[in-house]
Each structure stands twice: as structure tokens, then as C-alpha cells.
mmCIF file of C-alpha atoms in Angstrom:
data_model
loop_
_atom_site.group_PDB
_atom_site.id
_atom_site.type_symbol
_atom_site.label_atom_id
_atom_site.label_comp_id
_atom_site.label_asym_id
_atom_site.label_seq_id
_atom_site.Cartn_x
_atom_site.Cartn_y
_atom_site.Cartn_z
ATOM 1 C CA MET A 161 23.839 25.957 -37.765
ATOM 2 C CA PRO A 162 20.315 25.974 -37.668
ATOM 3 C CA SER A 163 18.779 27.233 -40.965
ATOM 4 C CA ILE A 164 15.449 27.592 -42.623
ATOM 5 C CA LYS A 165 14.758 27.524 -46.709
ATOM 6 C CA GLN A 166 11.997 27.791 -48.874
ATOM 7 C CA ARG A 167 11.305 24.969 -50.669
ATOM 8 C CA ASP A 168 10.258 24.904 -54.505
ATOM 9 C CA ASP A 169 6.710 24.456 -53.571
ATOM 10 C CA GLY A 170 6.547 27.046 -50.993
ATOM 11 C CA VAL A 171 6.919 25.085 -48.212
ATOM 12 C CA TRP A 172 9.384 26.202 -45.199
ATOM 13 C CA ARG A 173 12.135 23.688 -44.072
ATOM 14 C CA ALA A 174 13.649 24.683 -40.919
ATOM 15 C CA ARG A 175 16.644 22.278 -40.069
ATOM 16 C CA TYR A 176 19.395 22.191 -37.217
ATOM 17 C CA ARG A 177 22.477 19.621 -35.885
ATOM 18 C CA ASP A 178 22.290 18.293 -32.554
ATOM 19 C CA ALA A 179 25.696 18.243 -30.509
ATOM 20 C CA THR A 180 26.054 14.606 -32.174
ATOM 21 C CA GLY A 181 26.133 16.054 -35.408
ATOM 22 C CA ARG A 182 22.294 14.522 -36.482
ATOM 23 C CA GLU A 183 20.432 16.901 -38.691
ATOM 24 C CA HIS A 184 16.702 17.068 -37.684
ATOM 25 C CA ALA A 185 14.646 18.861 -39.893
ATOM 26 C CA ARG A 186 10.542 19.943 -39.980
ATOM 27 C CA HIS A 187 8.677 21.409 -42.527
ATOM 28 C CA PHE A 188 5.920 24.648 -42.209
ATOM 29 C CA LYS A 189 3.605 26.530 -44.162
ATOM 30 C CA LEU A 190 4.786 29.349 -42.683
ATOM 31 C CA LYS A 191 8.092 30.991 -42.127
ATOM 32 C CA ARG A 192 7.459 32.453 -38.992
ATOM 33 C CA ASP A 193 6.282 28.824 -37.735
ATOM 34 C CA ALA A 194 9.413 27.770 -38.624
ATOM 35 C CA GLN A 195 11.505 30.419 -37.226
ATOM 36 C CA ARG A 196 9.504 29.565 -33.701
ATOM 37 C CA TRP A 197 10.539 25.634 -33.966
ATOM 38 C CA LEU A 198 14.052 26.661 -34.458
ATOM 39 C CA GLU A 199 13.858 29.336 -31.596
ATOM 40 C CA GLU A 200 12.296 26.707 -28.874
ATOM 41 C CA VAL A 201 14.846 24.350 -30.110
ATOM 42 C CA SER A 202 17.731 26.731 -29.096
ATOM 43 C CA ALA A 203 15.984 27.943 -26.111
ATOM 44 C CA SER A 204 16.260 23.913 -24.368
ATOM 45 C CA VAL A 205 19.554 23.549 -25.712
ATOM 46 C CA VAL A 206 20.504 26.537 -23.581
ATOM 47 C CA THR A 207 18.433 25.868 -20.659
ATOM 48 C CA GLY A 208 19.497 21.767 -20.698
ATOM 49 C CA GLN A 209 16.113 20.670 -21.612
ATOM 50 C CA TYR A 210 16.831 19.660 -25.343
ATOM 51 C CA VAL A 211 15.333 16.093 -25.542
ATOM 52 C CA ASP A 212 16.476 14.024 -29.282
ATOM 53 C CA PRO A 213 13.378 13.766 -30.979
ATOM 54 C CA ARG A 214 14.120 10.496 -31.709
ATOM 55 C CA ALA A 215 15.017 9.102 -27.905
ATOM 56 C CA GLY A 216 11.032 9.356 -27.330
ATOM 57 C CA ARG A 217 10.740 6.271 -30.107
ATOM 58 C CA VAL A 218 11.213 3.490 -27.735
ATOM 59 C CA THR A 219 7.801 1.551 -26.571
ATOM 60 C CA PHE A 220 6.900 2.484 -22.594
ATOM 61 C CA ARG A 221 7.006 -1.347 -22.192
ATOM 62 C CA GLU A 222 10.983 -1.741 -23.662
ATOM 63 C CA TYR A 223 11.627 1.427 -21.280
ATOM 64 C CA ALA A 224 10.004 0.510 -18.502
ATOM 65 C CA GLU A 225 11.788 -2.975 -18.659
ATOM 66 C CA GLY A 226 15.142 -1.500 -18.543
ATOM 67 C CA TRP A 227 14.125 0.777 -15.792
ATOM 68 C CA ARG A 228 12.661 -2.005 -13.689
ATOM 69 C CA ALA A 229 16.130 -3.958 -13.838
ATOM 70 C CA SER A 230 18.110 -1.101 -12.931
ATOM 71 C CA GLN A 231 15.845 -0.223 -9.636
ATOM 72 C CA VAL A 232 17.381 -1.638 -6.125
ATOM 73 C CA HIS A 233 14.069 -2.706 -4.784
ATOM 74 C CA ARG A 234 13.068 -5.419 -2.476
ATOM 75 C CA LYS A 235 12.013 -8.697 -3.922
ATOM 76 C CA GLN A 236 8.085 -8.282 -2.879
ATOM 77 C CA THR A 237 8.555 -4.541 -4.388
ATOM 78 C CA ALA A 238 9.811 -5.646 -7.744
ATOM 79 C CA ASP A 239 7.145 -8.598 -7.776
ATOM 80 C CA SER A 240 4.288 -6.335 -6.882
ATOM 81 C CA TYR A 241 5.908 -3.466 -9.786
ATOM 82 C CA GLU A 242 6.094 -6.284 -12.327
ATOM 83 C CA SER A 243 2.799 -7.459 -11.616
ATOM 84 C CA ARG A 244 1.087 -4.282 -11.985
ATOM 85 C CA LEU A 245 2.877 -3.349 -14.765
ATOM 86 C CA ARG A 246 2.133 -6.673 -16.814
ATOM 87 C CA ARG A 247 -1.359 -7.054 -16.030
ATOM 88 C CA HIS A 248 -2.757 -3.518 -16.032
ATOM 89 C CA VAL A 249 -0.386 -0.956 -18.252
ATOM 90 C CA TYR A 250 1.905 -3.179 -20.966
ATOM 91 C CA PRO A 251 -2.192 -4.041 -22.333
ATOM 92 C CA VAL A 252 -2.749 -0.451 -22.779
ATOM 93 C CA ILE A 253 0.051 1.141 -23.463
ATOM 94 C CA GLY A 254 3.380 -1.260 -23.589
ATOM 95 C CA SER A 255 3.781 -0.655 -27.349
ATOM 96 C CA MET A 256 3.164 2.859 -27.714
ATOM 97 C CA PRO A 257 6.181 4.920 -27.989
ATOM 98 C CA LEU A 258 7.046 7.079 -25.234
ATOM 99 C CA ALA A 259 6.589 10.226 -27.333
ATOM 100 C CA SER A 260 3.208 9.217 -28.138
ATOM 101 C CA ILE A 261 1.601 8.993 -24.771
ATOM 102 C CA ARG A 262 -0.406 12.129 -23.980
ATOM 103 C CA PRO A 263 -1.781 12.816 -20.844
ATOM 104 C CA SER A 264 -5.252 11.986 -21.945
ATOM 105 C CA THR A 265 -3.555 8.556 -22.818
ATOM 106 C CA ILE A 266 -3.130 8.205 -18.723
ATOM 107 C CA GLN A 267 -6.387 9.179 -18.371
ATOM 108 C CA GLY A 268 -7.804 6.461 -19.948
ATOM 109 C CA LEU A 269 -6.025 4.028 -18.685
ATOM 110 C CA VAL A 270 -6.893 5.264 -14.763
ATOM 111 C CA LYS A 271 -10.405 5.235 -16.385
ATOM 112 C CA ARG A 272 -10.301 1.910 -18.078
ATOM 113 C CA MET A 273 -8.918 0.376 -14.876
ATOM 114 C CA SER A 274 -11.329 1.598 -13.023
ATOM 115 C CA THR A 275 -14.105 0.574 -14.704
ATOM 116 C CA GLU A 276 -15.469 -3.478 -15.472
ATOM 117 C CA GLY A 277 -15.209 -4.205 -19.042
ATOM 118 C CA ASP A 278 -13.895 -6.947 -21.754
ATOM 119 C CA GLY A 279 -14.209 -9.801 -18.568
ATOM 120 C CA ARG A 280 -12.249 -7.533 -16.522
ATOM 121 C CA ALA A 281 -13.355 -6.438 -12.808
ATOM 122 C CA ALA A 282 -12.525 -2.720 -12.250
ATOM 123 C CA LEU A 283 -9.741 -2.600 -9.964
ATOM 124 C CA ALA A 284 -10.175 -1.169 -6.296
ATOM 125 C CA PRO A 285 -9.423 2.845 -5.923
ATOM 126 C CA SER A 286 -6.273 1.823 -4.039
ATOM 127 C CA THR A 287 -4.782 -0.704 -6.690
ATOM 128 C CA VAL A 288 -5.280 2.020 -9.160
ATOM 129 C CA GLU A 289 -3.587 4.865 -7.342
ATOM 130 C CA LEU A 290 -0.583 2.357 -6.783
ATOM 131 C CA THR A 291 -0.360 0.989 -10.433
ATOM 132 C CA TYR A 292 -0.689 4.931 -11.473
ATOM 133 C CA LYS A 293 2.628 5.850 -8.848
ATOM 134 C CA VAL A 294 4.468 2.795 -10.631
ATOM 135 C CA VAL A 295 3.813 4.367 -14.233
ATOM 136 C CA SER A 296 4.127 8.426 -13.133
ATOM 137 C CA THR A 297 7.445 7.130 -11.405
ATOM 138 C CA ILE A 298 8.896 5.365 -14.856
ATOM 139 C CA PHE A 299 7.246 8.671 -17.002
ATOM 140 C CA LYS A 300 9.706 10.844 -14.557
ATOM 141 C CA ALA A 301 12.737 8.575 -14.910
ATOM 142 C CA ALA A 302 12.566 9.119 -18.636
ATOM 143 C CA VAL A 303 12.778 13.134 -18.348
ATOM 144 C CA ARG A 304 15.862 12.455 -16.257
ATOM 145 C CA ASP A 305 17.070 10.437 -18.840
ATOM 146 C CA LYS A 306 16.067 12.663 -21.866
ATOM 147 C CA ARG A 307 13.887 10.361 -23.131
ATOM 148 C CA LEU A 308 10.676 12.775 -23.354
ATOM 149 C CA SER A 309 10.639 16.486 -22.207
ATOM 150 C CA GLU A 310 8.103 16.531 -19.712
ATOM 151 C CA SER A 311 5.730 13.714 -18.105
ATOM 152 C CA PRO A 312 1.947 12.880 -19.765
ATOM 153 C CA CYS A 313 1.454 12.133 -16.010
ATOM 154 C CA ILE A 314 -0.079 15.889 -15.605
ATOM 155 C CA ASP A 315 -3.643 16.650 -13.993
ATOM 156 C CA VAL A 316 -4.468 12.567 -14.402
ATOM 157 C CA ARG A 317 -7.572 12.620 -12.207
ATOM 158 C CA LEU A 318 -7.887 9.157 -9.762
ATOM 159 C CA PRO A 319 -10.586 7.197 -8.296
ATOM 160 C CA LYS A 320 -11.523 8.642 -4.719
ATOM 161 C CA ALA A 321 -11.444 5.858 -2.548
ATOM 162 C CA GLY A 322 -14.452 5.751 0.141
ATOM 163 C CA LYS A 323 -13.086 6.461 3.691
ATOM 164 C CA THR A 324 -13.720 2.246 5.524
ATOM 165 C CA ARG A 325 -13.593 2.182 9.092
ATOM 166 C CA ALA A 326 -12.362 -1.030 10.704
ATOM 167 C CA THR A 327 -15.034 -2.491 12.470
ATOM 168 C CA PRO A 328 -13.520 -4.913 15.214
ATOM 169 C CA LEU A 329 -14.758 -8.774 15.733
ATOM 170 C CA THR A 330 -16.862 -9.707 18.630
ATOM 171 C CA LEU A 331 -15.314 -12.244 21.234
ATOM 172 C CA GLU A 332 -17.832 -14.920 19.730
ATOM 173 C CA GLN A 333 -16.428 -14.353 15.927
ATOM 174 C CA VAL A 334 -13.135 -14.775 17.100
ATOM 175 C CA ALA A 335 -14.172 -17.860 19.272
ATOM 176 C CA THR A 336 -16.058 -19.185 15.873
ATOM 177 C CA LEU A 337 -12.958 -18.844 13.925
ATOM 178 C CA ARG A 338 -10.424 -20.400 16.169
ATOM 179 C CA ASP A 339 -12.926 -23.452 16.677
ATOM 180 C CA THR A 340 -13.763 -23.838 13.041
ATOM 181 C CA VAL A 341 -10.097 -23.303 11.273
ATOM 182 C CA PRO A 342 -8.045 -26.668 10.868
ATOM 183 C CA ASP A 343 -6.070 -28.106 13.958
ATOM 184 C CA GLU A 344 -3.049 -26.758 13.135
ATOM 185 C CA LEU A 345 -3.887 -23.230 12.893
ATOM 186 C CA ARG A 346 -5.697 -22.670 15.850
ATOM 187 C CA ALA A 347 -3.329 -20.907 17.783
ATOM 188 C CA LEU A 348 -2.305 -18.885 14.975
ATOM 189 C CA ILE A 349 -5.928 -17.671 15.712
ATOM 190 C CA VAL A 350 -5.035 -16.478 19.336
ATOM 191 C CA LEU A 351 -1.321 -15.516 18.406
ATOM 192 C CA VAL A 352 -2.940 -12.762 15.851
ATOM 193 C CA ALA A 353 -5.820 -11.539 17.951
ATOM 194 C CA GLY A 354 -3.494 -11.487 21.073
ATOM 195 C CA THR A 355 -0.682 -9.749 19.461
ATOM 196 C CA GLY A 356 -1.977 -7.534 16.263
ATOM 197 C CA LEU A 357 0.806 -9.161 14.041
ATOM 198 C CA ARG A 358 0.415 -8.984 10.282
ATOM 199 C CA PRO A 359 -0.589 -11.962 8.179
ATOM 200 C CA GLY A 360 2.749 -12.274 6.784
ATOM 201 C CA GLU A 361 4.702 -11.459 10.143
ATOM 202 C CA ALA A 362 2.132 -13.988 11.922
ATOM 203 C CA LEU A 363 3.119 -16.737 9.064
ATOM 204 C CA GLY A 364 6.364 -16.326 9.862
ATOM 205 C CA VAL A 365 7.109 -16.399 13.158
ATOM 206 C CA THR A 366 9.489 -19.226 14.289
ATOM 207 C CA ARG A 367 10.382 -21.170 17.667
ATOM 208 C CA ASP A 368 13.245 -18.993 17.951
ATOM 209 C CA ARG A 369 11.149 -15.776 17.786
ATOM 210 C CA VAL A 370 9.165 -16.883 20.833
ATOM 211 C CA ARG A 371 9.980 -16.461 24.370
ATOM 212 C CA LEU A 372 7.263 -18.062 26.188
ATOM 213 C CA LEU A 373 9.076 -18.762 29.824
ATOM 214 C CA GLY A 374 9.913 -16.174 32.148
ATOM 215 C CA ARG A 375 7.926 -12.828 33.514
ATOM 216 C CA ASN A 376 8.162 -11.030 30.310
ATOM 217 C CA PRO A 377 7.217 -13.329 27.687
ATOM 218 C CA ALA A 378 7.182 -11.657 23.572
ATOM 219 C CA VAL A 379 7.751 -12.606 20.078
ATOM 220 C CA THR A 380 10.249 -10.907 18.395
ATOM 221 C CA VAL A 381 9.075 -9.587 14.891
ATOM 222 C CA ASP A 382 11.799 -8.892 12.467
ATOM 223 C CA ARG A 383 10.701 -10.594 9.096
ATOM 224 C CA GLN A 384 7.663 -11.665 7.481
ATOM 225 C CA LEU A 385 6.913 -15.179 5.148
ATOM 226 C CA VAL A 386 6.131 -13.546 2.032
ATOM 227 C CA THR A 387 4.458 -15.637 -0.965
ATOM 228 C CA ARG A 388 6.191 -15.242 -4.391
ATOM 229 C CA ALA A 389 4.352 -14.998 -7.940
ATOM 230 C CA LYS A 390 5.083 -18.567 -8.506
ATOM 231 C CA GLY A 391 3.234 -19.791 -5.169
ATOM 232 C CA THR A 392 6.529 -20.267 -3.173
ATOM 233 C CA ALA A 393 7.485 -18.399 0.197
ATOM 234 C CA GLU A 394 10.599 -17.461 1.455
ATOM 235 C CA PHE A 395 11.385 -15.004 4.258
ATOM 236 C CA GLY A 396 11.442 -10.959 3.512
ATOM 237 C CA PRO A 397 12.240 -8.059 4.756
ATOM 238 C CA LEU A 398 9.556 -6.082 6.870
ATOM 239 C CA LYS A 399 7.061 -3.509 5.087
ATOM 240 C CA THR A 400 8.812 -0.662 7.453
ATOM 241 C CA GLU A 401 11.370 -0.327 9.666
ATOM 242 C CA ALA A 402 8.912 0.114 12.612
ATOM 243 C CA SER A 403 7.186 -2.885 11.929
ATOM 244 C CA ASP A 404 10.729 -4.457 13.390
ATOM 245 C CA ARG A 405 9.523 -4.598 17.335
ATOM 246 C CA VAL A 406 8.894 -7.231 20.011
ATOM 247 C CA VAL A 407 5.367 -7.449 20.954
ATOM 248 C CA PRO A 408 4.628 -8.917 24.860
ATOM 249 C CA LEU A 409 2.621 -12.352 24.634
ATOM 250 C CA PRO A 410 -0.475 -12.427 26.835
ATOM 251 C CA ARG A 411 -1.109 -15.605 29.199
ATOM 252 C CA VAL A 412 -3.919 -17.159 26.851
ATOM 253 C CA VAL A 413 -1.763 -16.530 23.699
ATOM 254 C CA VAL A 414 1.380 -18.345 25.851
ATOM 255 C CA ALA A 415 -0.972 -21.356 26.722
ATOM 256 C CA ALA A 416 -2.234 -21.615 22.800
ATOM 257 C CA LEU A 417 1.205 -21.462 21.803
ATOM 258 C CA ASN A 418 2.370 -24.184 24.290
ATOM 259 C CA GLU A 419 0.009 -26.193 23.452
ATOM 260 C CA HIS A 420 0.315 -26.419 20.004
ATOM 261 C CA ILE A 421 4.240 -26.696 20.279
ATOM 262 C CA ALA A 422 3.446 -29.838 22.538
ATOM 263 C CA ALA A 423 1.270 -31.478 19.492
ATOM 264 C CA HIS A 424 3.613 -30.633 16.697
ATOM 265 C CA GLU A 425 7.203 -31.469 16.259
ATOM 266 C CA ILE A 426 8.578 -28.109 15.471
ATOM 267 C CA ALA A 427 12.688 -27.682 15.259
ATOM 268 C CA ASP A 428 14.019 -24.926 16.928
ATOM 269 C CA ASP A 429 14.139 -22.477 13.839
ATOM 270 C CA GLY A 430 11.362 -24.351 12.684
ATOM 271 C CA LEU A 431 8.029 -22.022 11.285
ATOM 272 C CA LEU A 432 5.191 -22.613 14.090
ATOM 273 C CA PHE A 433 2.587 -22.724 11.622
ATOM 274 C CA THR A 434 2.683 -25.089 8.616
ATOM 275 C CA TYR A 435 0.375 -27.254 6.722
ATOM 276 C CA ARG A 436 1.140 -30.806 6.187
ATOM 277 C CA GLY A 437 4.779 -29.584 6.599
ATOM 278 C CA GLN A 438 4.548 -26.909 3.959
ATOM 279 C CA PRO A 439 4.809 -23.064 4.930
ATOM 280 C CA ILE A 440 1.671 -21.452 4.222
ATOM 281 C CA THR A 441 1.194 -19.285 1.181
ATOM 282 C CA ARG A 442 -1.187 -16.608 1.230
ATOM 283 C CA PRO A 443 -3.541 -18.502 -1.244
ATOM 284 C CA ARG A 444 -3.312 -21.548 1.021
ATOM 285 C CA PHE A 445 -4.181 -19.811 3.779
ATOM 286 C CA TRP A 446 -6.865 -17.830 1.985
ATOM 287 C CA HIS A 447 -8.518 -21.782 1.224
ATOM 288 C CA LEU A 448 -7.713 -23.029 4.338
ATOM 289 C CA PHE A 449 -9.538 -19.864 6.219
ATOM 290 C CA ALA A 450 -12.816 -19.873 3.837
ATOM 291 C CA GLU A 451 -14.823 -22.163 5.757
ATOM 292 C CA ALA A 452 -14.076 -20.436 9.193
ATOM 293 C CA ARG A 453 -14.270 -16.741 7.614
ATOM 294 C CA GLU A 454 -17.989 -17.732 6.473
ATOM 295 C CA ALA A 455 -19.088 -19.492 9.429
ATOM 296 C CA ALA A 456 -17.814 -16.123 11.545
ATOM 297 C CA GLY A 457 -19.607 -13.456 9.322
ATOM 298 C CA LEU A 458 -16.538 -11.588 8.405
ATOM 299 C CA THR A 459 -17.351 -8.888 6.108
ATOM 300 C CA GLU A 460 -15.216 -5.810 3.977
ATOM 301 C CA ALA A 461 -16.317 -3.925 7.132
ATOM 302 C CA THR A 462 -14.561 -6.384 9.491
ATOM 303 C CA GLY A 463 -11.931 -7.598 7.305
ATOM 304 C CA THR A 464 -11.891 -10.980 5.681
ATOM 305 C CA GLY A 465 -8.272 -12.580 6.549
ATOM 306 C CA LEU A 466 -6.319 -12.375 9.257
ATOM 307 C CA HIS A 467 -6.137 -8.496 9.350
ATOM 308 C CA ALA A 468 -9.914 -8.657 11.161
ATOM 309 C CA LEU A 469 -8.168 -10.472 14.112
ATOM 310 C CA ARG A 470 -5.114 -7.172 14.174
ATOM 311 C CA HIS A 471 -8.257 -4.744 14.146
ATOM 312 C CA TYR A 472 -9.595 -6.856 17.220
ATOM 313 C CA TYR A 473 -6.216 -6.510 18.636
ATOM 314 C CA ALA A 474 -6.486 -2.874 18.567
ATOM 315 C CA SER A 475 -10.081 -2.064 19.548
ATOM 316 C CA LEU A 476 -8.752 -3.850 23.017
ATOM 317 C CA LEU A 477 -5.825 -1.876 23.271
ATOM 318 C CA ILE A 478 -8.052 1.201 22.695
ATOM 319 C CA ARG A 479 -10.916 -0.126 25.033
ATOM 320 C CA PHE A 480 -8.750 -0.233 27.866
ATOM 321 C CA GLY A 481 -6.795 2.925 27.545
ATOM 322 C CA GLU A 482 -3.585 2.762 25.870
ATOM 323 C CA SER A 483 -2.040 5.879 23.940
ATOM 324 C CA VAL A 484 -1.784 6.217 20.045
ATOM 325 C CA LYS A 485 2.087 6.245 20.637
ATOM 326 C CA THR A 486 1.567 2.723 22.125
ATOM 327 C CA VAL A 487 -0.947 1.178 19.769
ATOM 328 C CA GLN A 488 1.305 2.463 17.111
ATOM 329 C CA ALA A 489 4.243 0.656 18.445
ATOM 330 C CA ARG A 490 2.236 -2.768 19.071
ATOM 331 C CA LEU A 491 1.027 -2.456 15.563
ATOM 332 C CA GLY A 492 3.914 -1.732 14.092
ATOM 333 C CA HIS A 493 2.911 1.346 12.198
ATOM 334 C CA ALA A 494 5.624 3.641 10.521
ATOM 335 C CA SER A 495 3.984 6.629 12.002
ATOM 336 C CA ALA A 496 0.794 7.758 14.412
ATOM 337 C CA THR A 497 -1.059 9.484 11.455
ATOM 338 C CA GLU A 498 -1.054 5.526 10.114
ATOM 339 C CA THR A 499 -2.857 4.540 13.595
ATOM 340 C CA LEU A 500 -5.180 7.385 13.894
ATOM 341 C CA ASP A 501 -6.522 7.149 10.187
ATOM 342 C CA THR A 502 -7.413 3.811 10.686
ATOM 343 C CA TYR A 503 -8.339 3.656 14.753
ATOM 344 C CA SER A 504 -9.602 7.264 15.298
ATOM 345 C CA HIS A 505 -13.282 6.460 15.423
ATOM 346 C CA LEU A 506 -12.465 3.734 18.142
ATOM 347 C CA TRP A 507 -11.337 6.424 20.444
ATOM 348 C CA PRO A 508 -13.382 7.864 22.883
ATOM 349 C CA ASP A 509 -14.081 11.942 21.109
ATOM 350 C CA SER A 510 -13.960 14.829 22.550
ATOM 351 C CA ASP A 511 -17.572 15.428 22.610
ATOM 352 C CA ASP A 512 -17.394 12.068 25.310
ATOM 353 C CA ARG A 513 -14.625 13.642 27.314
ATOM 354 C CA THR A 514 -16.511 17.003 27.531
ATOM 355 C CA ARG A 515 -19.621 15.563 29.138
ATOM 356 C CA ASP A 516 -17.927 13.367 31.531
ATOM 357 C CA ALA A 517 -15.873 16.220 32.916
ATOM 358 C CA VAL A 518 -18.779 18.357 32.994
ATOM 359 C CA ASP A 519 -21.029 15.550 34.412
ATOM 360 C CA SER A 520 -18.342 14.882 37.314
ATOM 361 C CA VAL A 521 -18.325 18.089 39.012
ATOM 362 C CA LEU A 522 -21.888 19.457 38.294
ATOM 363 C CA LEU A 523 -23.727 16.323 38.650
ATOM 364 C CA ALA A 524 -22.094 16.093 42.306
ATOM 365 C CA ASP A 525 -22.558 19.892 43.179
ATOM 366 C CA SER A 526 -25.903 19.252 42.363
ATOM 367 C CA ALA A 527 -26.378 15.861 44.222
ATOM 368 C CA ASP A 528 -24.756 17.956 47.173
ATOM 369 C CA SER A 529 -27.327 20.824 46.540
ATOM 370 C CA LEU A 530 -30.211 18.445 46.845
ATOM 371 C CA ARG A 531 -28.691 16.689 50.138
ATOM 372 C CA THR A 532 -28.075 20.543 51.541
ATOM 373 C CA THR A 533 -31.983 21.639 50.613
ATOM 374 C CA ARG A 534 -33.042 18.526 52.527
ATOM 375 C CA HIS A 535 -31.309 18.635 55.564
ATOM 376 C CA LYS A 536 -32.439 22.525 55.707
ATOM 377 C CA ALA A 537 -36.107 21.586 55.099
ATOM 378 C CA SER A 538 -36.203 18.689 57.336
ATOM 379 C CA GLY A 539 -34.677 20.894 59.995
ATOM 380 C CA ASN A 540 -37.344 23.830 59.677
ATOM 381 C CA THR A 541 -40.297 21.268 60.466
#
């Protein structure tokens, strides 16, 4: 039973025992404060929100590592979570007990990630947001596990990311990329420009996933090449279920791939693109692509990697009148919203269509009226 007793020094001692029989006690100067505390504890027990005060003594790192070990994540996701926590979160709050972390602590973590200091570069707003979501998810799990009564991830302000509109490459830039990369990668440039595959998808294409003969040549996208933390590469699942798709191959891509396959010995199930016989990891590609990227004048607006060619492919589809759903399907986007968020500015807007519709009718009518007026005028002379 809970109890309150005044000590000889005038301090009030409130105590209770939890379901395991363990005693908990706190001391107050005023009896009413001690009573209020016991009432709050009793209410939390009745509502199922009771949390053992000792449960929050575990450090954030210790709890987070246990949480990570119990999750069913894809390898790529697991690697990403481990890296974000190790690099950006543990140095700040890793050694702190869960119960000691306040909303202001989390806001400070976000501020630190968002600004430069101590030799650190500020992280992009999108990186800060994703890292914060991992932290927030861990604290939600801690609440479910009765380690905490509530999460400190409350009303935390995140940096706002400015909307960046993809600027498509020009044909000249695409040609420069193709002609400047190492010979082993020239067909890769044509493939991505002509299909819009993601970098990992393109680097993971094997010969048995490509159909070059017949009336409907295509590439099957059902996996991607994933770069692991130690710089190794292996096949992994695609980004989303919608990414699993079959993309038609234009004739220019078929010709480039046929020439590439004829010039290199590629097994039936071998990767189409390797460098010196090894799979191309992202760091290796970044190095191989550096000279071509500079020569073509790629920028943050166009994209500085293979994604620049993915944007180029999307812009071609839109220019030739393909619908949002078609562009979504070709790019493997999870939703039409994702497609529009990235490329809506490339579609003709409603103002343009309105002008064209009115002009097509009224300009023609004006021309007819002018011809009629001229005809009458010539008849009266």
C-alpha cells in the first residue's frame, strides 16, 4: 500500500511498491506534493501507463542497439540506420540514460546536425529529417516497452528543405558524358538515358535480364546492385514494390548494348557493366564518373550522377506527351504523387493549354472573318 510519513527533519517521505514488490520512494517538503505524486503513480497503474522509474536508466545507445537487432529490415535499410546512429546520434546522446533525454535535448541534436562545427559539415535537411525519424521511432519503441512514459520527440522543429526542380540535361551534355566516361561505361550512359533506371538498378543489370531480339526489346528490373559499408557489392531488393518493372528498350539502347556485349566477354548471368572485371560500387562509379561529370557541366540542379540521366529520360517522355501514369510506371515510382512532385514543372501547365484552346478557335474565327470582310470589300468596288 502507498504511504506518506513525515521524517524528524520535517521532510515528507512518500513510498509505494510496484507489481514486483520493489519499493519506490521520493521525498517532498510539502505533504500535498507527496500526495499528488502518489496519486499520479496510482492513476498510471490503473490506466496501464505505469513505468518503473529504473527502466529509463538504460542508455540510448544500449537500447537502440537492442532495438536494431530485433528489427526485420532489408540489409540496405539496416546499414543506413546503423550508419546514421553511429555517425550523427550516438556522439551526442548515445551515453545518456533514456529518462534523462528531454525534447530540448532532441532539438539540440537536430540543431547540431543542421549546422557546421567542430570540423563537421552541416547535413542536408533531408538527411536530418531521415535521421530524426529513426530516433523518433526508437523512442516510440521505448514507450511501448515501458521504458518511458512518453517520447521526447515532441514539437521538434526540423530544417526546411527548399524545393529543387530537376533541370533536364541537354542532348549535348548526354553526348559529352557518353564520350568522356571509360569505354566500359559508354553503353551504361546510353542505357540510363534511354530507360531512366536508377543507378543501382542499372549497375545491377545482368545479361539474362536484357531481351535484345524480337519486336519488343526490354530490360527486366527486379533487383539492384547494393554497395555495403565495407565497399563490397551484392544484389539486393529494389527500392519499392513499384520498382519491379519491365522497361522497353529503344533502338539506340539496343544498338549500344549489342556493341557493348560484342566487345566484352559477359556470361549469360554476368553483370553487363564492370570495371576491370569487378562490380562497380557507388564509390568506384563516382570516381570513374568524375571527369565526365565536370566535362558535361553537371550541377546540383541537373543532378551530379546517373540520376541526371534519369531526369533526362523523364523529360523526353513528358516532351512527347506521355501521361503521368506512364512516366510513373517507367521510372518505378511508388505513386503518381512522387512523379508529379519531381517533374510537374515539365508538363505544360493549364495556362498554356487554356491559351492554346482559345487561340485555336478564336484565331481561326478571326482569320475567317477577315477573309469574309476582304471578299465583301472587293465585291463592292
